[in-house]
Amino acid sequence: MCVLPSLIEVLTDAAGTTGIIGGQVLDMLAEGRKIDRGELVNLCRLKTGALLRFAAEAGALAGRPAPRWDDPLVVALGDFAEHAGIAFQLHDDLLGLYGTPAALG
């Protein structure tokens, strides 16, 4: 079974308006205003989490003898990567807010 068309479709979702581009739009719309926790997590999930989820899932699919998106290993790795992406984005945003050029380089 070839997963290439599915991978391309999922990659375009992860990079497009339902992924990193959508997250960047939400980030730009949030400039200068307070957003709640849910909005922030969603923004981070789209901005970085979607792309990391895709990378983890694609790697897992490539290593499976009969690849399926609903394979428990694929789902678990995708969930982990998405949460890692959220944490990375929050950390990066905090550094942007509170870091100094001298400290960050």
PDB file of N, CA and C in Angstrom:
ATOM      1  N   MET A   1       0.843  -1.187   0.000  1.00  0.00           N
ATOM      2  CA  MET A   1       0.000   0.000   0.000  1.00  0.00           C
ATOM      3  C   MET A   1       0.884   1.246   0.000  1.00  0.00           C
ATOM      4  N   CYS A   2       0.660   2.137  -0.914  1.00  0.00           N
ATOM      5  CA  CYS A   2       1.431   3.372  -1.015  1.00  0.00           C
ATOM      6  C   CYS A   2       0.743   4.461  -0.199  1.00  0.00           C
ATOM      7  N   VAL A   3       1.497   5.129   0.685  1.00  0.00           N
ATOM      8  CA  VAL A   3       0.916   6.193   1.503  1.00  0.00           C
ATOM      9  C   VAL A   3       1.280   7.576   0.981  1.00  0.00           C
ATOM     10  N   LEU A   4       2.003   7.664  -0.132  1.00  0.00           N
ATOM     11  CA  LEU A   4       2.463   8.955  -0.627  1.00  0.00           C
ATOM     12  C   LEU A   4       1.353   9.976  -0.829  1.00  0.00           C
ATOM     13  N   PRO A   5       0.250   9.655  -1.527  1.00  0.00           N
ATOM     14  CA  PRO A   5      -0.797  10.675  -1.654  1.00  0.00           C
ATOM     15  C   PRO A   5      -1.337  11.142  -0.306  1.00  0.00           C
ATOM     16  N   SER A   6      -1.522  10.224   0.623  1.00  0.00           N
ATOM     17  CA  SER A   6      -2.009  10.612   1.945  1.00  0.00           C
ATOM     18  C   SER A   6      -1.008  11.510   2.658  1.00  0.00           C
ATOM     19  N   LEU A   7       0.274  11.204   2.560  1.00  0.00           N
ATOM     20  CA  LEU A   7       1.299  12.027   3.201  1.00  0.00           C
ATOM     21  C   LEU A   7       1.287  13.442   2.627  1.00  0.00           C
ATOM     22  N   ILE A   8       1.179  13.561   1.326  1.00  0.00           N
ATOM     23  CA  ILE A   8       1.168  14.881   0.704  1.00  0.00           C
ATOM     24  C   ILE A   8      -0.057  15.668   1.165  1.00  0.00           C
ATOM     25  N   GLU A   9      -1.200  15.012   1.201  1.00  0.00           N
ATOM     26  CA  GLU A   9      -2.430  15.672   1.626  1.00  0.00           C
ATOM     27  C   GLU A   9      -2.324  16.150   3.072  1.00  0.00           C
ATOM     28  N   VAL A  10      -1.802  15.306   3.935  1.00  0.00           N
ATOM     29  CA  VAL A  10      -1.682  15.666   5.346  1.00  0.00           C
ATOM     30  C   VAL A  10      -0.621  16.756   5.536  1.00  0.00           C
ATOM     31  N   LEU A  11       0.450  16.706   4.767  1.00  0.00           N
ATOM     32  CA  LEU A  11       1.475  17.758   4.842  1.00  0.00           C
ATOM     33  C   LEU A  11       0.898  19.109   4.427  1.00  0.00           C
ATOM     34  N   THR A  12       0.099  19.139   3.376  1.00  0.00           N
ATOM     35  CA  THR A  12      -0.478  20.420   2.963  1.00  0.00           C
ATOM     36  C   THR A  12      -1.427  20.958   4.031  1.00  0.00           C
ATOM     37  N   ASP A  13      -2.134  20.074   4.728  1.00  0.00           N
ATOM     38  CA  ASP A  13      -2.981  20.519   5.846  1.00  0.00           C
ATOM     39  C   ASP A  13      -2.122  21.077   6.983  1.00  0.00           C
ATOM     40  N   ALA A  14      -1.029  20.396   7.302  1.00  0.00           N
ATOM     41  CA  ALA A  14      -0.164  20.818   8.403  1.00  0.00           C
ATOM     42  C   ALA A  14       0.538  22.144   8.101  1.00  0.00           C
ATOM     43  N   ALA A  15       0.808  22.397   6.844  1.00  0.00           N
ATOM     44  CA  ALA A  15       1.500  23.627   6.470  1.00  0.00           C
ATOM     45  C   ALA A  15       0.538  24.751   6.097  1.00  0.00           C
ATOM     46  N   GLY A  16      -0.688  24.415   5.742  1.00  0.00           N
ATOM     47  CA  GLY A  16      -1.631  25.395   5.208  1.00  0.00           C
ATOM     48  C   GLY A  16      -2.447  26.119   6.259  1.00  0.00           C
ATOM     49  N   THR A  17      -3.643  26.517   5.846  1.00  0.00           N
ATOM     50  CA  THR A  17      -4.492  27.329   6.720  1.00  0.00           C
ATOM     51  C   THR A  17      -5.011  26.574   7.932  1.00  0.00           C
ATOM     52  N   THR A  18      -4.991  25.242   7.884  1.00  0.00           N
ATOM     53  CA  THR A  18      -5.396  24.458   9.058  1.00  0.00           C
ATOM     54  C   THR A  18      -4.175  24.023   9.865  1.00  0.00           C
ATOM     55  N   GLY A  19      -3.030  24.620   9.578  1.00  0.00           N
ATOM     56  CA  GLY A  19      -1.781  24.313  10.270  1.00  0.00           C
ATOM     57  C   GLY A  19      -0.991  25.583  10.519  1.00  0.00           C
ATOM     58  N   ILE A  20       0.273  25.562  10.096  1.00  0.00           N
ATOM     59  CA  ILE A  20       1.192  26.643  10.439  1.00  0.00           C
ATOM     60  C   ILE A  20       0.771  28.011   9.895  1.00  0.00           C
ATOM     61  N   ILE A  21       0.222  28.067   8.696  1.00  0.00           N
ATOM     62  CA  ILE A  21      -0.229  29.362   8.157  1.00  0.00           C
ATOM     63  C   ILE A  21      -1.410  29.878   8.974  1.00  0.00           C
ATOM     64  N   GLY A  22      -2.356  28.998   9.294  1.00  0.00           N
ATOM     65  CA  GLY A  22      -3.477  29.395  10.137  1.00  0.00           C
ATOM     66  C   GLY A  22      -3.021  29.871  11.504  1.00  0.00           C
ATOM     67  N   GLY A  23      -2.044  29.180  12.080  1.00  0.00           N
ATOM     68  CA  GLY A  23      -1.503  29.593  13.375  1.00  0.00           C
ATOM     69  C   GLY A  23      -0.825  30.944  13.307  1.00  0.00           C
ATOM     70  N   GLN A  24      -0.110  31.200  12.219  1.00  0.00           N
ATOM     71  CA  GLN A  24       0.554  32.500  12.055  1.00  0.00           C
ATOM     72  C   GLN A  24      -0.473  33.613  11.915  1.00  0.00           C
ATOM     73  N   VAL A  25      -1.561  33.349  11.204  1.00  0.00           N
ATOM     74  CA  VAL A  25      -2.629  34.341  11.072  1.00  0.00           C
ATOM     75  C   VAL A  25      -3.213  34.649  12.448  1.00  0.00           C
ATOM     76  N   LEU A  26      -3.494  33.599  13.234  1.00  0.00           N
ATOM     77  CA  LEU A  26      -4.023  33.813  14.589  1.00  0.00           C
ATOM     78  C   LEU A  26      -3.034  34.599  15.440  1.00  0.00           C
ATOM     79  N   ASP A  27      -1.747  34.319  15.290  1.00  0.00           N
ATOM     80  CA  ASP A  27      -0.702  35.030  16.026  1.00  0.00           C
ATOM     81  C   ASP A  27      -0.731  36.514  15.666  1.00  0.00           C
ATOM     82  N   MET A  28      -0.837  36.807  14.384  1.00  0.00           N
ATOM     83  CA  MET A  28      -0.865  38.206  13.955  1.00  0.00           C
ATOM     84  C   MET A  28      -2.134  38.912  14.439  1.00  0.00           C
ATOM     85  N   LEU A  29      -3.264  38.214  14.442  1.00  0.00           N
ATOM     86  CA  LEU A  29      -4.517  38.798  14.927  1.00  0.00           C
ATOM     87  C   LEU A  29      -4.494  39.035  16.442  1.00  0.00           C
ATOM     88  N   ALA A  30      -3.648  38.285  17.156  1.00  0.00           N
ATOM     89  CA  ALA A  30      -3.556  38.416  18.614  1.00  0.00           C
ATOM     90  C   ALA A  30      -2.626  39.549  19.040  1.00  0.00           C
ATOM     91  N   GLU A  31      -1.862  40.102  18.097  1.00  0.00           N
ATOM     92  CA  GLU A  31      -0.928  41.190  18.428  1.00  0.00           C
ATOM     93  C   GLU A  31      -1.648  42.321  19.155  1.00  0.00           C
ATOM     94  N   GLY A  32      -1.109  42.713  20.307  1.00  0.00           N
ATOM     95  CA  GLY A  32      -1.636  43.856  21.036  1.00  0.00           C
ATOM     96  C   GLY A  32      -2.923  43.618  21.802  1.00  0.00           C
ATOM     97  N   ARG A  33      -3.376  42.390  21.874  1.00  0.00           N
ATOM     98  CA  ARG A  33      -4.588  42.116  22.665  1.00  0.00           C
ATOM     99  C   ARG A  33      -4.361  40.896  23.537  1.00  0.00           C
ATOM    100  N   LYS A  34      -5.136  40.809  24.598  1.00  0.00           N
ATOM    101  CA  LYS A  34      -5.057  39.658  25.494  1.00  0.00           C
ATOM    102  C   LYS A  34      -5.855  38.513  24.894  1.00  0.00           C
ATOM    103  N   ILE A  35      -5.263  37.325  24.907  1.00  0.00           N
ATOM    104  CA  ILE A  35      -6.012  36.153  24.470  1.00  0.00           C
ATOM    105  C   ILE A  35      -6.078  35.173  25.636  1.00  0.00           C
ATOM    106  N   ASP A  36      -7.106  34.339  25.641  1.00  0.00           N
ATOM    107  CA  ASP A  36      -7.238  33.398  26.749  1.00  0.00           C
ATOM    108  C   ASP A  36      -6.371  32.155  26.500  1.00  0.00           C
ATOM    109  N   ARG A  37      -6.321  31.324  27.509  1.00  0.00           N
ATOM    110  CA  ARG A  37      -5.468  30.131  27.458  1.00  0.00           C
ATOM    111  C   ARG A  37      -5.811  29.230  26.264  1.00  0.00           C
ATOM    112  N   GLY A  38      -7.092  29.026  26.027  1.00  0.00           N
ATOM    113  CA  GLY A  38      -7.522  28.173  24.923  1.00  0.00           C
ATOM    114  C   GLY A  38      -7.060  28.703  23.572  1.00  0.00           C
ATOM    115  N   GLU A  39      -7.181  30.028  23.386  1.00  0.00           N
ATOM    116  CA  GLU A  39      -6.727  30.632  22.134  1.00  0.00           C
ATOM    117  C   GLU A  39      -5.215  30.478  21.971  1.00  0.00           C
ATOM    118  N   LEU A  40      -4.486  30.656  23.060  1.00  0.00           N
ATOM    119  CA  LEU A  40      -3.034  30.538  23.008  1.00  0.00           C
ATOM    120  C   LEU A  40      -2.606  29.117  22.668  1.00  0.00           C
ATOM    121  N   VAL A  41      -3.205  28.138  23.318  1.00  0.00           N
ATOM    122  CA  VAL A  41      -2.860  26.742  23.041  1.00  0.00           C
ATOM    123  C   VAL A  41      -3.212  26.385  21.599  1.00  0.00           C
ATOM    124  N   ASN A  42      -4.363  26.834  21.118  1.00  0.00           N
ATOM    125  CA  ASN A  42      -4.753  26.557  19.737  1.00  0.00           C
ATOM    126  C   ASN A  42      -3.769  27.194  18.754  1.00  0.00           C
ATOM    127  N   LEU A  43      -3.382  28.426  19.019  1.00  0.00           N
ATOM    128  CA  LEU A  43      -2.408  29.114  18.180  1.00  0.00           C
ATOM    129  C   LEU A  43      -1.099  28.316  18.123  1.00  0.00           C
ATOM    130  N   CYS A  44      -0.609  27.888  19.267  1.00  0.00           N
ATOM    131  CA  CYS A  44       0.643  27.117  19.322  1.00  0.00           C
ATOM    132  C   CYS A  44       0.494  25.745  18.670  1.00  0.00           C
ATOM    133  N   ARG A  45      -0.675  25.131  18.849  1.00  0.00           N
ATOM    134  CA  ARG A  45      -0.935  23.826  18.240  1.00  0.00           C
ATOM    135  C   ARG A  45      -0.875  23.936  16.729  1.00  0.00           C
ATOM    136  N   LEU A  46      -1.442  24.989  16.190  1.00  0.00           N
ATOM    137  CA  LEU A  46      -1.423  25.167  14.743  1.00  0.00           C
ATOM    138  C   LEU A  46      -0.043  25.602  14.253  1.00  0.00           C
ATOM    139  N   LYS A  47       0.556  26.555  14.940  1.00  0.00           N
ATOM    140  CA  LYS A  47       1.797  27.142  14.471  1.00  0.00           C
ATOM    141  C   LYS A  47       2.941  26.142  14.410  1.00  0.00           C
ATOM    142  N   THR A  48       3.118  25.378  15.437  1.00  0.00           N
ATOM    143  CA  THR A  48       4.250  24.452  15.489  1.00  0.00           C
ATOM    144  C   THR A  48       3.805  23.013  15.683  1.00  0.00           C
ATOM    145  N   GLY A  49       2.772  22.801  16.475  1.00  0.00           N
ATOM    146  CA  GLY A  49       2.315  21.452  16.782  1.00  0.00           C
ATOM    147  C   GLY A  49       1.896  20.656  15.560  1.00  0.00           C
ATOM    148  N   ALA A  50       1.234  21.300  14.610  1.00  0.00           N
ATOM    149  CA  ALA A  50       0.741  20.594  13.421  1.00  0.00           C
ATOM    150  C   ALA A  50       1.887  20.044  12.581  1.00  0.00           C
ATOM    151  N   LEU A  51       2.943  20.839  12.438  1.00  0.00           N
ATOM    152  CA  LEU A  51       4.074  20.396  11.619  1.00  0.00           C
ATOM    153  C   LEU A  51       4.862  19.284  12.307  1.00  0.00           C
ATOM    154  N   LEU A  52       5.055  19.402  13.611  1.00  0.00           N
ATOM    155  CA  LEU A  52       5.761  18.344  14.338  1.00  0.00           C
ATOM    156  C   LEU A  52       4.929  17.066  14.372  1.00  0.00           C
ATOM    157  N   ARG A  53       3.605  17.201  14.506  1.00  0.00           N
ATOM    158  CA  ARG A  53       2.736  16.029  14.463  1.00  0.00           C
ATOM    159  C   ARG A  53       2.897  15.317  13.132  1.00  0.00           C
ATOM    160  N   PHE A  54       2.871  16.073  12.038  1.00  0.00           N
ATOM    161  CA  PHE A  54       3.022  15.457  10.726  1.00  0.00           C
ATOM    162  C   PHE A  54       4.354  14.727  10.622  1.00  0.00           C
ATOM    163  N   ALA A  55       5.430  15.348  11.060  1.00  0.00           N
ATOM    164  CA  ALA A  55       6.753  14.725  10.957  1.00  0.00           C
ATOM    165  C   ALA A  55       6.805  13.401  11.719  1.00  0.00           C
ATOM    166  N   ALA A  56       6.246  13.379  12.917  1.00  0.00           N
ATOM    167  CA  ALA A  56       6.249  12.153  13.716  1.00  0.00           C
ATOM    168  C   ALA A  56       5.384  11.075  13.081  1.00  0.00           C
ATOM    169  N   GLU A  57       4.208  11.458  12.632  1.00  0.00           N
ATOM    170  CA  GLU A  57       3.311  10.485  12.009  1.00  0.00           C
ATOM    171  C   GLU A  57       3.892   9.938  10.706  1.00  0.00           C
ATOM    172  N   ALA A  58       4.472  10.815   9.911  1.00  0.00           N
ATOM    173  CA  ALA A  58       5.056  10.372   8.635  1.00  0.00           C
ATOM    174  C   ALA A  58       6.207   9.405   8.883  1.00  0.00           C
ATOM    175  N   GLY A  59       7.025   9.697   9.872  1.00  0.00           N
ATOM    176  CA  GLY A  59       8.115   8.784  10.210  1.00  0.00           C
ATOM    177  C   GLY A  59       7.606   7.438  10.685  1.00  0.00           C
ATOM    178  N   ALA A  60       6.567   7.466  11.496  1.00  0.00           N
ATOM    179  CA  ALA A  60       5.987   6.212  11.984  1.00  0.00           C
ATOM    180  C   ALA A  60       5.364   5.420  10.843  1.00  0.00           C
ATOM    181  N   LEU A  61       4.672   6.105   9.948  1.00  0.00           N
ATOM    182  CA  LEU A  61       4.054   5.428   8.806  1.00  0.00           C
ATOM    183  C   LEU A  61       5.110   4.794   7.910  1.00  0.00           C
ATOM    184  N   ALA A  62       6.205   5.485   7.707  1.00  0.00           N
ATOM    185  CA  ALA A  62       7.260   4.975   6.829  1.00  0.00           C
ATOM    186  C   ALA A  62       7.879   3.692   7.380  1.00  0.00           C
ATOM    187  N   GLY A  63       7.847   3.522   8.677  1.00  0.00           N
ATOM    188  CA  GLY A  63       8.452   2.350   9.289  1.00  0.00           C
ATOM    189  C   GLY A  63       7.495   1.195   9.546  1.00  0.00           C
ATOM    190  N   ARG A  64       6.240   1.340   9.156  1.00  0.00           N
ATOM    191  CA  ARG A  64       5.252   0.287   9.413  1.00  0.00           C
ATOM    192  C   ARG A  64       5.071  -0.580   8.175  1.00  0.00           C
ATOM    193  N   PRO A  65       4.912  -1.901   8.365  1.00  0.00           N
ATOM    194  CA  PRO A  65       4.732  -2.786   7.213  1.00  0.00           C
ATOM    195  C   PRO A  65       3.393  -2.569   6.495  1.00  0.00           C
ATOM    196  N   ALA A  66       2.359  -2.206   7.236  1.00  0.00           N
ATOM    197  CA  ALA A  66       1.047  -1.920   6.634  1.00  0.00           C
ATOM    198  C   ALA A  66       0.576  -0.591   7.213  1.00  0.00           C
ATOM    199  N   PRO A  67       1.073   0.532   6.669  1.00  0.00           N
ATOM    200  CA  PRO A  67       0.817   1.837   7.286  1.00  0.00           C
ATOM    201  C   PRO A  67      -0.657   2.233   7.288  1.00  0.00           C
ATOM    202  N   ARG A  68      -1.087   2.740   8.466  1.00  0.00           N
ATOM    203  CA  ARG A  68      -2.456   3.234   8.638  1.00  0.00           C
ATOM    204  C   ARG A  68      -2.397   4.430   9.587  1.00  0.00           C
ATOM    205  N   TRP A  69      -3.121   5.485   9.237  1.00  0.00           N
ATOM    206  CA  TRP A  69      -3.128   6.679  10.077  1.00  0.00           C
ATOM    207  C   TRP A  69      -3.717   6.405  11.455  1.00  0.00           C
ATOM    208  N   ASP A  70      -4.597   5.401  11.580  1.00  0.00           N
ATOM    209  CA  ASP A  70      -5.214   5.120  12.873  1.00  0.00           C
ATOM    210  C   ASP A  70      -4.444   4.080  13.688  1.00  0.00           C
ATOM    211  N   ASP A  71      -3.273   3.688  13.220  1.00  0.00           N
ATOM    212  CA  ASP A  71      -2.414   2.772  13.975  1.00  0.00           C
ATOM    213  C   ASP A  71      -2.102   3.426  15.331  1.00  0.00           C
ATOM    214  N   PRO A  72      -2.280   2.713  16.452  1.00  0.00           N
ATOM    215  CA  PRO A  72      -2.062   3.307  17.774  1.00  0.00           C
ATOM    216  C   PRO A  72      -0.671   3.939  17.946  1.00  0.00           C
ATOM    217  N   LEU A  73       0.350   3.336  17.343  1.00  0.00           N
ATOM    218  CA  LEU A  73       1.691   3.915  17.446  1.00  0.00           C
ATOM    219  C   LEU A  73       1.759   5.251  16.707  1.00  0.00           C
ATOM    220  N   VAL A  74       1.178   5.316  15.537  1.00  0.00           N
ATOM    221  CA  VAL A  74       1.166   6.554  14.749  1.00  0.00           C
ATOM    222  C   VAL A  74       0.431   7.648  15.521  1.00  0.00           C
ATOM    223  N   VAL A  75      -0.719   7.313  16.083  1.00  0.00           N
ATOM    224  CA  VAL A  75      -1.516   8.274  16.843  1.00  0.00           C
ATOM    225  C   VAL A  75      -0.743   8.750  18.080  1.00  0.00           C
ATOM    226  N   ALA A  76      -0.141   7.832  18.816  1.00  0.00           N
ATOM    227  CA  ALA A  76       0.596   8.191  20.036  1.00  0.00           C
ATOM    228  C   ALA A  76       1.783   9.092  19.723  1.00  0.00           C
ATOM    229  N   LEU A  77       2.537   8.762  18.688  1.00  0.00           N
ATOM    230  CA  LEU A  77       3.670   9.601  18.311  1.00  0.00           C
ATOM    231  C   LEU A  77       3.204  10.976  17.843  1.00  0.00           C
ATOM    232  N   GLY A  78       2.100  11.009  17.110  1.00  0.00           N
ATOM    233  CA  GLY A  78       1.554  12.291  16.671  1.00  0.00           C
ATOM    234  C   GLY A  78       1.115  13.152  17.838  1.00  0.00           C
ATOM    235  N   ASP A  79       0.438  12.552  18.804  1.00  0.00           N
ATOM    236  CA  ASP A  79       0.009  13.293  20.002  1.00  0.00           C
ATOM    237  C   ASP A  79       1.204  13.844  20.762  1.00  0.00           C
ATOM    238  N   PHE A  80       2.217  13.004  20.952  1.00  0.00           N
ATOM    239  CA  PHE A  80       3.420  13.444  21.660  1.00  0.00           C
ATOM    240  C   PHE A  80       4.074  14.618  20.935  1.00  0.00           C
ATOM    241  N   ALA A  81       4.239  14.489  19.629  1.00  0.00           N
ATOM    242  CA  ALA A  81       4.905  15.534  18.850  1.00  0.00           C
ATOM    243  C   ALA A  81       4.108  16.837  18.870  1.00  0.00           C
ATOM    244  N   GLU A  82       2.783  16.727  18.805  1.00  0.00           N
ATOM    245  CA  GLU A  82       1.954  17.941  18.851  1.00  0.00           C
ATOM    246  C   GLU A  82       2.145  18.667  20.173  1.00  0.00           C
ATOM    247  N   HIS A  83       2.165  17.928  21.277  1.00  0.00           N
ATOM    248  CA  HIS A  83       2.383  18.552  22.583  1.00  0.00           C
ATOM    249  C   HIS A  83       3.788  19.130  22.699  1.00  0.00           C
ATOM    250  N   ALA A  84       4.766  18.460  22.124  1.00  0.00           N
ATOM    251  CA  ALA A  84       6.127  19.006  22.106  1.00  0.00           C
ATOM    252  C   ALA A  84       6.165  20.306  21.307  1.00  0.00           C
ATOM    253  N   GLY A  85       5.418  20.364  20.213  1.00  0.00           N
ATOM    254  CA  GLY A  85       5.344  21.578  19.409  1.00  0.00           C
ATOM    255  C   GLY A  85       4.707  22.727  20.163  1.00  0.00           C
ATOM    256  N   ILE A  86       3.657  22.427  20.916  1.00  0.00           N
ATOM    257  CA  ILE A  86       3.010  23.457  21.742  1.00  0.00           C
ATOM    258  C   ILE A  86       3.995  23.986  22.778  1.00  0.00           C
ATOM    259  N   ALA A  87       4.694  23.085  23.454  1.00  0.00           N
ATOM    260  CA  ALA A  87       5.673  23.493  24.472  1.00  0.00           C
ATOM    261  C   ALA A  87       6.794  24.319  23.842  1.00  0.00           C
ATOM    262  N   PHE A  88       7.285  23.893  22.686  1.00  0.00           N
ATOM    263  CA  PHE A  88       8.341  24.642  22.005  1.00  0.00           C
ATOM    264  C   PHE A  88       7.868  26.055  21.681  1.00  0.00           C
ATOM    265  N   GLN A  89       6.663  26.174  21.122  1.00  0.00           N
ATOM    266  CA  GLN A  89       6.160  27.482  20.719  1.00  0.00           C
ATOM    267  C   GLN A  89       5.956  28.392  21.914  1.00  0.00           C
ATOM    268  N   LEU A  90       5.421  27.853  23.016  1.00  0.00           N
ATOM    269  CA  LEU A  90       5.255  28.658  24.232  1.00  0.00           C
ATOM    270  C   LEU A  90       6.605  29.142  24.738  1.00  0.00           C
ATOM    271  N   HIS A  91       7.592  28.262  24.765  1.00  0.00           N
ATOM    272  CA  HIS A  91       8.942  28.622  25.206  1.00  0.00           C
ATOM    273  C   HIS A  91       9.520  29.705  24.301  1.00  0.00           C
ATOM    274  N   ASP A  92       9.385  29.531  23.002  1.00  0.00           N
ATOM    275  CA  ASP A  92       9.912  30.497  22.045  1.00  0.00           C
ATOM    276  C   ASP A  92       9.237  31.864  22.217  1.00  0.00           C
ATOM    277  N   ASP A  93       7.920  31.856  22.416  1.00  0.00           N
ATOM    278  CA  ASP A  93       7.204  33.117  22.615  1.00  0.00           C
ATOM    279  C   ASP A  93       7.620  33.804  23.910  1.00  0.00           C
ATOM    280  N   LEU A  94       7.823  33.027  24.974  1.00  0.00           N
ATOM    281  CA  LEU A  94       8.275  33.614  26.241  1.00  0.00           C
ATOM    282  C   LEU A  94       9.667  34.212  26.097  1.00  0.00           C
ATOM    283  N   LEU A  95      10.546  33.535  25.378  1.00  0.00           N
ATOM    284  CA  LEU A  95      11.876  34.100  25.131  1.00  0.00           C
ATOM    285  C   LEU A  95      11.763  35.401  24.347  1.00  0.00           C
ATOM    286  N   GLY A  96      10.848  35.437  23.401  1.00  0.00           N
ATOM    287  CA  GLY A  96      10.636  36.651  22.623  1.00  0.00           C
ATOM    288  C   GLY A  96      10.124  37.811  23.469  1.00  0.00           C
ATOM    289  N   LEU A  97       9.309  37.495  24.474  1.00  0.00           N
ATOM    290  CA  LEU A  97       8.767  38.536  25.341  1.00  0.00           C
ATOM    291  C   LEU A  97       9.753  39.002  26.396  1.00  0.00           C
ATOM    292  N   TYR A  98      10.449  38.064  27.006  1.00  0.00           N
ATOM    293  CA  TYR A  98      11.258  38.373  28.177  1.00  0.00           C
ATOM    294  C   TYR A  98      12.755  38.254  27.964  1.00  0.00           C
ATOM    295  N   GLY A  99      13.161  37.739  26.836  1.00  0.00           N
ATOM    296  CA  GLY A  99      14.586  37.610  26.570  1.00  0.00           C
ATOM    297  C   GLY A  99      15.190  38.929  26.117  1.00  0.00           C
ATOM    298  N   THR A 100      16.469  39.042  26.287  1.00  0.00           N
ATOM    299  CA  THR A 100      17.173  40.236  25.811  1.00  0.00           C
ATOM    300  C   THR A 100      18.127  39.813  24.686  1.00  0.00           C
ATOM    301  N   PRO A 101      18.448  40.724  23.794  1.00  0.00           N
ATOM    302  CA  PRO A 101      19.402  40.368  22.742  1.00  0.00           C
ATOM    303  C   PRO A 101      20.736  39.868  23.307  1.00  0.00           C
ATOM    304  N   ALA A 102      21.172  40.429  24.418  1.00  0.00           N
ATOM    305  CA  ALA A 102      22.440  39.987  25.025  1.00  0.00           C
ATOM    306  C   ALA A 102      22.349  38.550  25.522  1.00  0.00           C
ATOM    307  N   ALA A 103      21.202  38.197  26.093  1.00  0.00           N
ATOM    308  CA  ALA A 103      21.034  36.860  26.637  1.00  0.00           C
ATOM    309  C   ALA A 103      20.754  35.822  25.537  1.00  0.00           C
ATOM    310  N   LEU A 104      20.023  36.242  24.509  1.00  0.00           N
ATOM    311  CA  LEU A 104      19.612  35.304  23.460  1.00  0.00           C
ATOM    312  C   LEU A 104      20.588  35.219  22.297  1.00  0.00           C
ATOM    313  N   GLY A 105      21.413  36.239  22.124  1.00  0.00           N
ATOM    314  CA  GLY A 105      22.377  36.223  21.016  1.00  0.00           C
ATOM    315  C   GLY A 105      21.832  36.780  19.744  1.00  0.00           C
TER     316      GLY A 105
END
